[in-house]
PDB file of C-alpha atoms in Angstrom:
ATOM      1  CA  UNK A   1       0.000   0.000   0.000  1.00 68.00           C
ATOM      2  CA  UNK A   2       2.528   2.764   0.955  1.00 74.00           C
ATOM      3  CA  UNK A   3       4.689   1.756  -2.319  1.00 84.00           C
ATOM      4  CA  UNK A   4       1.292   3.040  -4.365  1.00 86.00           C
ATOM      5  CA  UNK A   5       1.071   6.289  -2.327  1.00 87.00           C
ATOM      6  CA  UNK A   6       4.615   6.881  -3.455  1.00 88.00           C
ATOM      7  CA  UNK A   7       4.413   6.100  -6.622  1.00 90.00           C
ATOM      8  CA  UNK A   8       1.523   8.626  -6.963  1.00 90.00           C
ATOM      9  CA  UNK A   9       3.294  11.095  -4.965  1.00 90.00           C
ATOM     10  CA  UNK A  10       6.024  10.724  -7.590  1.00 92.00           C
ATOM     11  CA  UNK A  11       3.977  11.103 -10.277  1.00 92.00           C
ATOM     12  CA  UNK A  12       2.193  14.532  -9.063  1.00 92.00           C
ATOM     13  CA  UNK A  13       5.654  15.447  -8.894  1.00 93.00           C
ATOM     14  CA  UNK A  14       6.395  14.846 -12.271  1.00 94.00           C
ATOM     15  CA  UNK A  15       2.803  16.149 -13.640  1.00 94.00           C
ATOM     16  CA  UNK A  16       3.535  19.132 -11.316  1.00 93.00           C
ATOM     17  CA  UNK A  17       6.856  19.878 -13.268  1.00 93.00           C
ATOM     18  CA  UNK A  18       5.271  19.362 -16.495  1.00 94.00           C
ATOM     19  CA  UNK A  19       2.767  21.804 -16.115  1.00 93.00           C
ATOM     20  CA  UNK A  20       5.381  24.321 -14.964  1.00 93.00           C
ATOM     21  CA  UNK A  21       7.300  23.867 -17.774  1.00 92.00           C
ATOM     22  CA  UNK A  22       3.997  24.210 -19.888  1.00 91.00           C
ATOM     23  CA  UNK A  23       3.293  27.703 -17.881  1.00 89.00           C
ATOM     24  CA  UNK A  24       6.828  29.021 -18.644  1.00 88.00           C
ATOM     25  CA  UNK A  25       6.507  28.220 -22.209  1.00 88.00           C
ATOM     26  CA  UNK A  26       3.185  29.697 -22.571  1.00 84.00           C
ATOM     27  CA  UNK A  27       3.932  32.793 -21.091  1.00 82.00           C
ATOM     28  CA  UNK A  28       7.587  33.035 -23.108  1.00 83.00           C
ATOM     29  CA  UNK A  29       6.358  32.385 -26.824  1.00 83.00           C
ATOM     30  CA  UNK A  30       2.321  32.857 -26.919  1.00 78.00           C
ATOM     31  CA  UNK A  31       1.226  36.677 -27.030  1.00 73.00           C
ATOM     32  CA  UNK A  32      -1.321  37.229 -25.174  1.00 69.00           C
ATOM     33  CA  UNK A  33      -3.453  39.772 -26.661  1.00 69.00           C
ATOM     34  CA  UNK A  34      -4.974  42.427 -24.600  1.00 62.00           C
ATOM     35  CA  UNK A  35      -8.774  43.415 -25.589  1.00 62.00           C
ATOM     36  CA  UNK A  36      -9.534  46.827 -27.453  1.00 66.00           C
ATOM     37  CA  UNK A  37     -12.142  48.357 -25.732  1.00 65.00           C
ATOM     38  CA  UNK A  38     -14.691  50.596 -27.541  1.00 64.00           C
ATOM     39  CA  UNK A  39     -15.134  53.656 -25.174  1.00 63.00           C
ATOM     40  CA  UNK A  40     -18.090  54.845 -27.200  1.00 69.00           C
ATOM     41  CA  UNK A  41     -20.080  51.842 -26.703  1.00 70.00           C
ATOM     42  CA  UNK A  42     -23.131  52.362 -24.207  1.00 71.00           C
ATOM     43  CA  UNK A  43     -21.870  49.741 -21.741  1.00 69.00           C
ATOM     44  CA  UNK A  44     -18.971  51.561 -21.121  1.00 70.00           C
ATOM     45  CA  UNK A  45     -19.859  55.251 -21.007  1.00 68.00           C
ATOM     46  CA  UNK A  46     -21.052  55.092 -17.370  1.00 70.00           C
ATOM     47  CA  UNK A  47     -17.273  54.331 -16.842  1.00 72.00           C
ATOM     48  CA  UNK A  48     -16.302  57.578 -18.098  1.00 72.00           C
ATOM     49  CA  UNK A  49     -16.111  60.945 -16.114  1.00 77.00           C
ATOM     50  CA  UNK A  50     -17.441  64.311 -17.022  1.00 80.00           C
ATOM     51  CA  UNK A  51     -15.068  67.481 -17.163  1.00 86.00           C
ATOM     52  CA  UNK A  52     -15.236  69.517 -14.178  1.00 89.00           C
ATOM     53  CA  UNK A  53     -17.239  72.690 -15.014  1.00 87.00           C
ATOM     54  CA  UNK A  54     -15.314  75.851 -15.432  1.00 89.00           C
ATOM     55  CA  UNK A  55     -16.581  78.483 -12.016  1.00 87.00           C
ATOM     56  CA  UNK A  56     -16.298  81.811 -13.127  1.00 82.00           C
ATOM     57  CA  UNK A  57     -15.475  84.757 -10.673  1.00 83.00           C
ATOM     58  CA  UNK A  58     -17.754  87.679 -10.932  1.00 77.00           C
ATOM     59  CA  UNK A  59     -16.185  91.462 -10.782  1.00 84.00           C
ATOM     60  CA  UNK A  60     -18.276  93.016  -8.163  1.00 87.00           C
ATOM     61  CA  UNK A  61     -20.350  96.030  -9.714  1.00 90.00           C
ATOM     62  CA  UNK A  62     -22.532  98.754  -8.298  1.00 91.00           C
ATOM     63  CA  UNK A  63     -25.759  98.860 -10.276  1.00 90.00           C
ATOM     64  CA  UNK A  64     -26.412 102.391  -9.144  1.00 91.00           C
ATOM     65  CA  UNK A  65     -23.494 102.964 -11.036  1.00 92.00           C
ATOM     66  CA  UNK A  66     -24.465 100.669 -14.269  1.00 91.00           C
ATOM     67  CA  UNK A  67     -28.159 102.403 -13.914  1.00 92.00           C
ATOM     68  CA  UNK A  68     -26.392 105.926 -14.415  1.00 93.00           C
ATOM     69  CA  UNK A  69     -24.222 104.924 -17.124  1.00 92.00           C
ATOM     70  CA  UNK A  70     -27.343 103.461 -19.021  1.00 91.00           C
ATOM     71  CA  UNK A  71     -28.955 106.823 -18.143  1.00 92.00           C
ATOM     72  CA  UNK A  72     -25.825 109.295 -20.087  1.00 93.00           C
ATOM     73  CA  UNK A  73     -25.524 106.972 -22.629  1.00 92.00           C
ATOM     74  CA  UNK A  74     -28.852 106.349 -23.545  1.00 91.00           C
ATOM     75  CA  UNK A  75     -30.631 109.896 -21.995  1.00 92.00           C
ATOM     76  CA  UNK A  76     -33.113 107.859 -20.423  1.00 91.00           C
ATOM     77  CA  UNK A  77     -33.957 105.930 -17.571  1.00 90.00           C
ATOM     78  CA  UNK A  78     -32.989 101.485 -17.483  1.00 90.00           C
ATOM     79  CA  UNK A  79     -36.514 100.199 -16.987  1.00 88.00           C
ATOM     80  CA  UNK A  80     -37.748  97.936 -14.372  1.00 87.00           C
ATOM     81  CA  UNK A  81     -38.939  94.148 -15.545  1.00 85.00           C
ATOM     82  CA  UNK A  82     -42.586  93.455 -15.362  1.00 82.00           C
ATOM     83  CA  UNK A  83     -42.955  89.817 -13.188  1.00 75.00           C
ATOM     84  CA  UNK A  84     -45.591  88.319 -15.588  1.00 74.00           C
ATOM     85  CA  UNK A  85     -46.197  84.789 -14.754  1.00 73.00           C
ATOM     86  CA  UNK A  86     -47.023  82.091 -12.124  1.00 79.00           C
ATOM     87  CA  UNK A  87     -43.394  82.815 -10.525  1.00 79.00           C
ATOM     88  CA  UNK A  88     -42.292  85.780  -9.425  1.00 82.00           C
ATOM     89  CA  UNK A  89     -38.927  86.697  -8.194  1.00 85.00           C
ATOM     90  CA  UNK A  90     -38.997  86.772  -4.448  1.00 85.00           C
ATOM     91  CA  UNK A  91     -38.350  90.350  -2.808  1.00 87.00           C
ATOM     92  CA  UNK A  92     -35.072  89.395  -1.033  1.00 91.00           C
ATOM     93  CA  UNK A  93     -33.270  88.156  -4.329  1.00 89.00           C
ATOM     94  CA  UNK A  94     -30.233  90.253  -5.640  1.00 90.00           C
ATOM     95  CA  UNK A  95     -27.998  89.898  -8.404  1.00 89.00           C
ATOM     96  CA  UNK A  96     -25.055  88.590  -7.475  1.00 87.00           C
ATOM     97  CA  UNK A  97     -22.707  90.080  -9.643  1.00 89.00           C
ATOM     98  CA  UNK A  98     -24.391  93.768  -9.471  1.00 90.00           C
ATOM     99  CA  UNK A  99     -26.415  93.779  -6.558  1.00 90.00           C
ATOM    100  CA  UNK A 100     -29.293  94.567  -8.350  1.00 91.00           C
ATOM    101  CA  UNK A 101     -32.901  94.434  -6.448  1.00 91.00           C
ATOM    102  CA  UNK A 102     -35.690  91.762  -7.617  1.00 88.00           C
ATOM    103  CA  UNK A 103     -37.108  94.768  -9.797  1.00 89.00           C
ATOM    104  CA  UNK A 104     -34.433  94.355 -12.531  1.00 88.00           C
ATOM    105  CA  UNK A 105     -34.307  90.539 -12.258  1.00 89.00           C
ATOM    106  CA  UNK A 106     -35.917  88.562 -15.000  1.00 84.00           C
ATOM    107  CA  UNK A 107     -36.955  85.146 -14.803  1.00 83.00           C
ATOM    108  CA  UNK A 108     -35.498  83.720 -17.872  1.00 78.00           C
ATOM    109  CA  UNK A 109     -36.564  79.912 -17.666  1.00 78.00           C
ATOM    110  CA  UNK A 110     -40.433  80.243 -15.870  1.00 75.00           C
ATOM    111  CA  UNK A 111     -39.809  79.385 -12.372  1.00 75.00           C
ATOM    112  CA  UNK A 112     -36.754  76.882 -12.920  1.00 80.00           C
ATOM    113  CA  UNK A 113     -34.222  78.522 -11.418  1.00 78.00           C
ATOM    114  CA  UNK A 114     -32.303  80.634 -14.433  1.00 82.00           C
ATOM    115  CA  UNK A 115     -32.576  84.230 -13.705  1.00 86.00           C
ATOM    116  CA  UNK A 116     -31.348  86.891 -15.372  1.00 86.00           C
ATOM    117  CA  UNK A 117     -30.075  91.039 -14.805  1.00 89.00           C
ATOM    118  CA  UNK A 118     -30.279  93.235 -17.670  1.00 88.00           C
ATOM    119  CA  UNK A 119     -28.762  95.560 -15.693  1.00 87.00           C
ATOM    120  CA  UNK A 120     -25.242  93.806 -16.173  1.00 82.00           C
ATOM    121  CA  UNK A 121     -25.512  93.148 -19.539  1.00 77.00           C
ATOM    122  CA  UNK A 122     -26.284  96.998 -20.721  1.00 66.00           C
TER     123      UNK A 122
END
């Protein structure tokens, strides 16, 4: 009985070896080609990360100031916006580049959140 065991053992030995020598080979002559992903496939866009979004610094500007430069240029008077519509700019909003009061402020997208001072851009 214990000369089968080593005779076995022996041979797992040698079968051991053999697949070693198999391994080295494999890895020394056989190129092992790496996969080509396609980045614009769906599957693999959710692996992809957006560009970081470019914050912009605002000069601080008086719009007393703006509103008097409208005035000589123009000879007359920067009118208020009219709040038509279902949402209408709250009181305590200011621009926040001019400092502007909610009169001058224009709800640009109807109630979603993009407003807009045409007292900066005069």
């Amino acid at each position: 009985m214990s000369s089968i065991i080593s005779m076995l053992v022996t041979y797992n030995q040698v079968l051991l070896s053999q697949i070693k020598q198999l391994l080295i080979f494999i890895a020394k002559n056989i190129p092992l080609k790496v996969p080509k992903y396609d980045m614009t496939s769906p599957k693999y866009k959710k692996l992809t990360v957006d560009k970081l979004p470019i914050i912009k610094t605002f000069k601080k500007l008086d719009y007393k100031q703006l509103l008097d430069e409208y005035k000589t240029t123009h000879g007359k008077d920067k009118k208020t916006v009219n709040s038509r519509g279902k949402h209408p700019i709250s009181p305590d909003t200011l621009c926040p580049q001019c400092g502007s009061p909610h009169t001058y402020i224009y709800d640009n997208a109807g109630g979603r959140g993009h407003l807009w001072c045409p007292v900066t851009l005069s």
